[in-house]
Short mmCIF file of C-alpha atoms in Angstrom, two decimals:
data_model
loop_
_atom_site.label_atom_id
_atom_site.label_comp_id
_atom_site.label_asym_id
_atom_site.label_seq_id
_atom_site.Cartn_x
_atom_site.Cartn_y
_atom_site.Cartn_z
CA MET A 1 -11.53 -139.29 152.78
CA ASN A 2 -8.74 -138.94 155.33
CA ASN A 3 -6.29 -141.79 154.77
CA ASN A 4 -5.79 -142.19 158.53
CA TYR A 5 -9.25 -143.78 158.82
CA LEU A 6 -11.02 -146.79 157.38
CA PHE A 7 -14.18 -144.72 156.97
CA ASP A 8 -15.10 -141.14 156.17
CA MET A 9 -14.82 -139.29 159.47
CA ASP A 10 -17.08 -136.51 158.18
CA ASP A 11 -19.91 -139.02 157.84
CA HIS A 12 -19.58 -140.33 161.37
CA MET A 13 -18.17 -137.49 163.46
CA SER A 14 -19.64 -134.27 162.10
CA GLU A 15 -22.97 -134.55 163.89
CA HIS A 16 -23.52 -134.62 167.63
CA PRO A 17 -24.47 -137.99 169.17
CA SER A 18 -28.24 -138.26 169.22
CA ALA A 19 -28.69 -137.75 172.95
CA ILE A 20 -26.77 -134.47 173.20
CA SER A 21 -29.11 -131.51 173.38
CA LYS A 22 -28.04 -128.14 172.03
CA LYS A 23 -30.01 -126.66 174.91
CA ALA A 24 -28.40 -128.86 177.57
CA LYS A 25 -28.30 -127.29 181.00
CA GLY A 26 -25.44 -127.43 183.46
CA HIS A 27 -21.81 -126.44 183.31
CA VAL A 28 -20.25 -125.98 179.89
CA TRP A 29 -17.24 -128.09 180.84
CA THR A 30 -19.47 -131.02 181.81
CA GLU A 31 -21.25 -130.77 178.46
CA LYS A 32 -17.95 -130.73 176.57
CA LYS A 33 -16.69 -133.75 178.49
CA ALA A 34 -19.80 -135.74 177.70
CA GLN A 35 -19.71 -134.76 174.02
CA PHE A 36 -16.05 -135.73 173.80
CA ILE A 37 -16.62 -139.18 175.32
CA ALA A 38 -19.68 -139.95 173.23
CA ARG A 39 -18.08 -138.81 169.96
CA TYR A 40 -14.95 -140.87 170.53
CA LEU A 41 -16.84 -144.03 171.47
CA ARG A 42 -18.98 -143.61 168.39
CA ALA A 43 -15.83 -143.72 166.26
CA PHE A 44 -14.45 -146.53 168.46
CA THR A 45 -17.43 -148.73 167.56
CA TYR A 46 -17.08 -148.02 163.84
CA VAL A 47 -13.55 -149.41 164.06
CA THR A 48 -14.15 -152.37 166.39
CA LYS A 49 -17.73 -153.31 165.37
CA HIS A 50 -18.16 -154.59 168.94
CA GLY A 51 -16.96 -153.72 172.40
CA THR A 52 -17.26 -153.52 176.16
CA TYR A 53 -17.71 -150.27 178.09
CA ILE A 54 -16.72 -149.92 181.75
CA ASP A 55 -17.68 -146.79 183.68
CA ALA A 56 -15.99 -146.59 187.08
CA PHE A 57 -18.01 -143.54 188.20
CA ALA A 58 -21.22 -144.00 186.25
CA GLY A 59 -23.53 -141.50 187.94
CA PRO A 60 -24.32 -138.12 186.35
CA GLN A 61 -21.78 -135.43 187.24
CA GLU A 62 -24.47 -132.81 187.89
CA GLU A 63 -27.69 -133.41 189.80
CA LYS A 64 -30.82 -133.40 187.63
CA VAL A 65 -28.79 -132.63 184.49
CA TYR A 66 -29.05 -135.76 182.37
CA ASP A 67 -28.39 -134.42 178.86
CA ASN A 68 -24.68 -134.35 179.75
CA TRP A 69 -24.61 -137.74 181.50
CA ALA A 70 -21.78 -139.71 179.88
CA ALA A 71 -23.15 -143.21 180.57
CA LYS A 72 -26.53 -142.23 179.12
CA LEU A 73 -24.99 -140.78 175.97
CA VAL A 74 -22.81 -143.83 175.43
CA LEU A 75 -25.77 -146.21 175.80
CA GLU A 76 -27.82 -144.11 173.37
CA ASN A 77 -25.04 -143.84 170.77
CA GLU A 78 -25.68 -145.22 167.29
CA PRO A 79 -24.86 -147.74 165.92
CA LYS A 80 -25.51 -149.94 168.96
CA TRP A 81 -22.50 -152.18 168.46
CA LEU A 82 -21.19 -151.96 172.01
CA ARG A 83 -22.70 -155.02 173.69
CA ARG A 84 -21.42 -155.13 177.26
CA PHE A 85 -21.74 -152.29 179.77
CA TYR A 86 -20.50 -152.47 183.35
CA LEU A 87 -21.49 -149.44 185.42
CA PHE A 88 -20.02 -148.78 188.88
CA GLU A 89 -21.21 -146.21 191.42
CA GLN A 90 -20.90 -145.73 195.17
CA SER A 91 -23.67 -143.19 195.76
CA GLU A 92 -26.97 -144.75 196.83
CA GLN A 93 -28.85 -141.78 195.42
CA GLN A 94 -27.29 -142.13 191.99
CA ILE A 95 -27.47 -145.91 191.86
CA GLU A 96 -31.26 -145.71 191.44
CA LEU A 97 -30.84 -143.49 188.37
CA ILE A 98 -28.24 -145.83 186.92
CA GLU A 99 -30.43 -148.88 187.47
CA GLU A 100 -33.30 -147.13 185.68
CA LEU A 101 -30.96 -146.31 182.79
CA ALA A 102 -29.69 -149.89 182.67
CA ALA A 103 -33.23 -151.27 182.60
CA GLU A 104 -33.98 -149.17 179.50
CA HIS A 105 -31.07 -150.67 177.55
CA HIS A 106 -30.50 -154.16 178.95
CA GLU A 107 -31.66 -156.98 176.67
CA GLU A 108 -32.39 -160.40 178.13
CA GLY A 109 -31.22 -163.52 176.36
CA ALA A 110 -28.05 -165.36 175.42
CA LEU A 111 -27.71 -164.02 171.88
CA LYS A 112 -24.38 -162.31 171.20
CA LYS A 113 -26.20 -159.35 169.68
CA ASN A 114 -28.14 -158.71 172.91
CA ARG A 115 -26.96 -155.81 175.05
CA LYS A 116 -25.96 -156.62 178.61
CA VAL A 117 -25.97 -153.74 181.10
CA GLU A 118 -24.91 -154.49 184.68
CA VAL A 119 -24.76 -152.13 187.65
CA PHE A 120 -22.48 -152.48 190.68
CA GLN A 121 -22.79 -150.44 193.86
CA GLY A 122 -19.81 -149.78 196.10
CA ASP A 123 -16.31 -148.35 196.10
CA MET A 124 -15.05 -149.01 192.60
CA ASN A 125 -11.51 -149.38 193.96
CA GLU A 126 -12.78 -152.61 195.49
CA GLU A 127 -15.63 -153.59 193.18
CA LEU A 128 -13.96 -153.11 189.79
CA PRO A 129 -10.86 -155.28 190.47
CA LYS A 130 -13.14 -157.88 192.08
CA PHE A 131 -15.39 -157.91 189.04
CA LEU A 132 -12.49 -158.30 186.60
CA GLY A 133 -11.05 -161.10 188.71
CA GLU A 134 -14.34 -162.99 188.60
CA ASN A 135 -15.26 -162.07 185.01
CA PRO A 136 -12.11 -161.95 182.88
CA ILE A 137 -12.42 -159.99 179.65
CA SER A 138 -11.15 -161.92 176.66
CA GLU A 139 -7.94 -160.83 174.98
CA LYS A 140 -9.73 -160.03 171.71
CA GLN A 141 -12.59 -158.07 173.27
CA ALA A 142 -12.20 -154.35 172.53
CA THR A 143 -12.72 -152.65 175.89
CA PHE A 144 -12.89 -149.02 176.99
CA CYS A 145 -12.82 -147.93 180.64
CA LEU A 146 -13.82 -144.46 181.81
CA PHE A 147 -12.45 -143.05 185.09
CA ASP A 148 -14.62 -139.94 185.47
CA GLN A 149 -13.65 -139.20 189.06
CA ARG A 150 -14.63 -135.93 190.68
CA THR A 151 -11.28 -135.24 192.36
CA LYS A 152 -9.17 -137.97 193.99
CA GLU A 153 -11.55 -140.93 194.36
CA CYS A 154 -9.67 -143.22 191.97
CA ASP A 155 -6.66 -145.05 193.43
CA TRP A 156 -3.81 -145.35 190.95
CA GLU A 157 -3.47 -149.04 191.81
CA THR A 158 -7.01 -149.57 190.52
CA VAL A 159 -6.05 -147.97 187.20
CA ALA A 160 -2.98 -150.21 187.10
CA GLN A 161 -5.04 -153.35 187.72
CA VAL A 162 -7.36 -152.49 184.84
CA ALA A 163 -4.38 -151.76 182.58
CA ARG A 164 -2.75 -155.09 183.45
CA HIS A 165 -5.92 -157.16 183.19
CA LYS A 166 -5.23 -158.55 179.73
CA ILE A 167 -2.28 -160.90 179.41
CA SER A 168 -1.55 -160.26 175.74
CA GLY A 169 -2.64 -158.02 172.90
CA ASN A 170 -3.93 -154.50 173.40
CA LYS A 171 -4.55 -153.39 176.95
CA ILE A 172 -7.94 -152.06 178.01
CA GLU A 173 -8.23 -148.55 176.62
CA LEU A 174 -8.50 -145.89 179.33
CA PHE A 175 -9.89 -142.37 179.65
CA TYR A 176 -8.82 -140.75 182.92
CA PHE A 177 -9.99 -137.43 184.37
CA LEU A 178 -7.71 -135.06 186.23
CA ALA A 179 -9.73 -132.35 187.99
CA GLN A 180 -7.25 -129.51 187.46
CA GLY A 181 -9.77 -126.89 188.58
CA TRP A 182 -9.95 -128.47 192.03
CA VAL A 183 -6.46 -129.94 192.53
CA ASP A 184 -5.06 -127.05 194.56
CA ARG A 185 -8.05 -127.17 196.87
CA ILE A 186 -7.42 -130.83 197.76
CA LEU A 187 -3.64 -130.43 198.01
CA THR A 188 -3.56 -127.96 200.87
CA ASP A 189 -0.83 -127.65 203.48
CA LYS A 190 -3.37 -128.73 206.13
CA LEU A 191 -3.86 -132.25 204.86
CA GLY A 192 -4.44 -134.65 207.74
CA GLU A 193 -2.85 -138.09 207.91
CA GLY A 194 -5.94 -139.80 206.51
CA ASN A 195 -6.15 -137.42 203.57
CA LEU A 196 -2.42 -137.75 202.92
CA GLU A 197 -2.88 -141.50 202.60
CA LYS A 198 -5.77 -140.98 200.20
CA VAL A 199 -3.76 -138.52 198.08
CA ALA A 200 -0.86 -140.99 197.99
CA ARG A 201 -3.21 -143.75 196.78
CA TRP A 202 -4.62 -141.39 194.17
CA LEU A 203 -1.19 -140.40 192.81
CA GLY A 204 0.30 -143.84 193.30
CA ALA A 205 3.24 -142.09 194.97
CA ASP A 206 4.17 -139.99 198.00
CA ASP A 207 5.37 -136.97 195.99
CA TRP A 208 2.21 -134.87 196.37
CA GLU A 209 4.21 -131.77 197.34
CA CYS A 210 6.20 -131.96 194.09
CA PHE A 211 3.00 -132.59 192.14
CA LYS A 212 1.36 -129.55 193.73
CA LYS A 213 4.20 -127.30 192.52
CA LEU A 214 3.66 -128.29 188.89
CA ASP A 215 1.68 -125.99 186.63
CA SER A 216 -1.41 -127.24 184.82
CA ASP A 217 0.48 -128.60 181.80
CA GLY A 218 3.02 -130.22 184.10
CA ARG A 219 0.33 -132.07 186.01
CA ALA A 220 -1.14 -133.41 182.80
CA LYS A 221 2.29 -134.56 181.63
CA TYR A 222 2.87 -136.20 185.02
CA PHE A 223 -0.04 -138.57 184.42
CA VAL A 224 0.72 -139.04 180.72
CA SER A 225 4.19 -140.19 181.75
CA LYS A 226 2.70 -142.65 184.26
CA PHE A 227 0.49 -144.19 181.60
CA LEU A 228 3.42 -144.56 179.22
CA ASN A 229 6.26 -145.48 181.54
CA GLU A 230 4.57 -147.22 184.48
CA LEU A 231 1.70 -148.95 182.71
CA GLY A 232 3.35 -149.41 179.32
CA TYR A 233 0.73 -147.92 177.03
CA ALA A 234 1.88 -147.23 173.48
CA TYR A 235 0.06 -143.89 173.33
CA SER A 236 -1.10 -141.36 175.87
CA LYS A 237 -2.23 -137.79 175.48
CA ALA A 238 -3.95 -135.14 177.61
CA TYR A 239 -6.83 -133.01 176.33
CA PRO A 240 -7.89 -129.83 178.17
CA ILE A 241 -11.53 -129.00 178.90
CA PHE A 242 -11.99 -125.28 179.55
CA GLU A 243 -14.36 -123.36 181.78
CA HIS A 244 -16.13 -121.55 178.95
CA GLY A 245 -16.07 -123.83 175.94
CA ALA A 246 -12.80 -122.91 174.21
CA GLU A 247 -11.88 -120.20 176.73
CA GLY A 248 -11.11 -119.69 180.39
CA ARG A 249 -9.14 -121.78 182.83
CA ILE A 250 -8.67 -125.50 182.42
CA MET A 251 -11.22 -127.34 184.54
CA PHE A 252 -10.27 -130.89 183.57
CA TRP A 253 -7.59 -132.76 181.74
CA MET A 254 -8.98 -135.79 179.94
CA ILE A 255 -6.11 -138.22 179.60
CA HIS A 256 -6.34 -140.97 177.02
CA ALA A 257 -4.23 -144.14 177.03
CA SER A 258 -4.34 -146.81 174.33
CA ASP A 259 -2.29 -149.45 172.54
CA HIS A 260 -4.28 -149.21 169.31
CA GLU A 261 -2.35 -147.38 166.59
CA ARG A 262 -5.46 -145.64 165.25
CA ALA A 263 -6.81 -144.48 168.61
CA PRO A 264 -4.83 -141.19 168.84
CA ALA A 265 -6.11 -139.93 165.48
CA LEU A 266 -9.68 -140.88 166.36
CA MET A 267 -9.42 -139.09 169.69
CA ASP A 268 -7.99 -135.98 167.99
CA ALA A 269 -10.94 -136.03 165.58
CA ALA A 270 -13.43 -136.33 168.44
CA TYR A 271 -11.80 -133.41 170.28
CA SER A 272 -11.78 -131.20 167.18
CA GLY A 273 -15.37 -132.22 166.59
CA ILE A 274 -16.54 -130.49 169.77
CA GLY A 275 -14.96 -127.24 168.57
CA LEU A 276 -11.68 -127.26 170.49
CA ALA A 277 -8.12 -126.75 169.26
CA LEU A 278 -5.95 -129.84 169.46
CA PRO A 279 -3.61 -130.03 172.47
CA GLU A 280 -0.49 -129.55 170.34
CA GLU A 281 -1.80 -126.07 169.60
CA THR A 282 -2.17 -125.31 173.31
CA GLY A 283 1.38 -126.30 174.16
CA VAL A 284 0.72 -129.79 175.49
CA ILE A 285 3.15 -132.33 174.13
CA GLN A 286 2.27 -135.95 173.42
CA LEU A 287 4.79 -138.27 175.06
CA ASP A 288 4.75 -141.40 172.91
CA LEU A 289 7.01 -144.35 173.71
CA LEU A 290 9.99 -144.64 171.42
#
């Protein structure tokens, strides 16, 4: 047994989550993302024995490809110790799919063991802060929030509000997606005023030209630094998802932020478990607070 864990990681991380098909269709990078999320949250529940899951962009990333749908995999994970699921989505087309998924897993009743799955339609930059304001999450409730944006839909202020939601104890754990494969396309020299405002909200700053000049690793470190220095997380680390499994260009950076001392090791184990070399081996440095 690895002494970094309270349980044998081989027992709980070596197999794929039940809903992941070896014959899953769609892009390889989408499949790897979904596997990574599901594997980590499986370990997360073994540690916490309870929990709340928030998905800010809950619809499937690829049309008619549901084997790689993160929200679906998380809901189908075993053991079913996560009890509260809050799923946000703006697309009317996808909201129907999410509501069908929620209906399959929602359990009526007031028992603590019952699973509660709620769906919210609208711009999550408005709906998520509103929800948290009206439904505060307790300080002791282990909570994980996924920001699986496609490019620049997530305002940094929204991330900050989620991070600052709890008054004391560990902050809500975050998993944030940086669409490296599409960043240059959205940061063109022909950005109009409206798009410039949107990019500024996304970055939480007006330095988009400086951000554009950074290489892929630099962009990942930019956000890692924001999680550590602006939001005050104890740990943050960026994990690359490649175009062809373990090869090709980086399509996404999956950036993890947590206050829990065991979270980094669990995330490393989940990443290794999908067959990828840990970020330290690819030249990405973890920037922990001193």
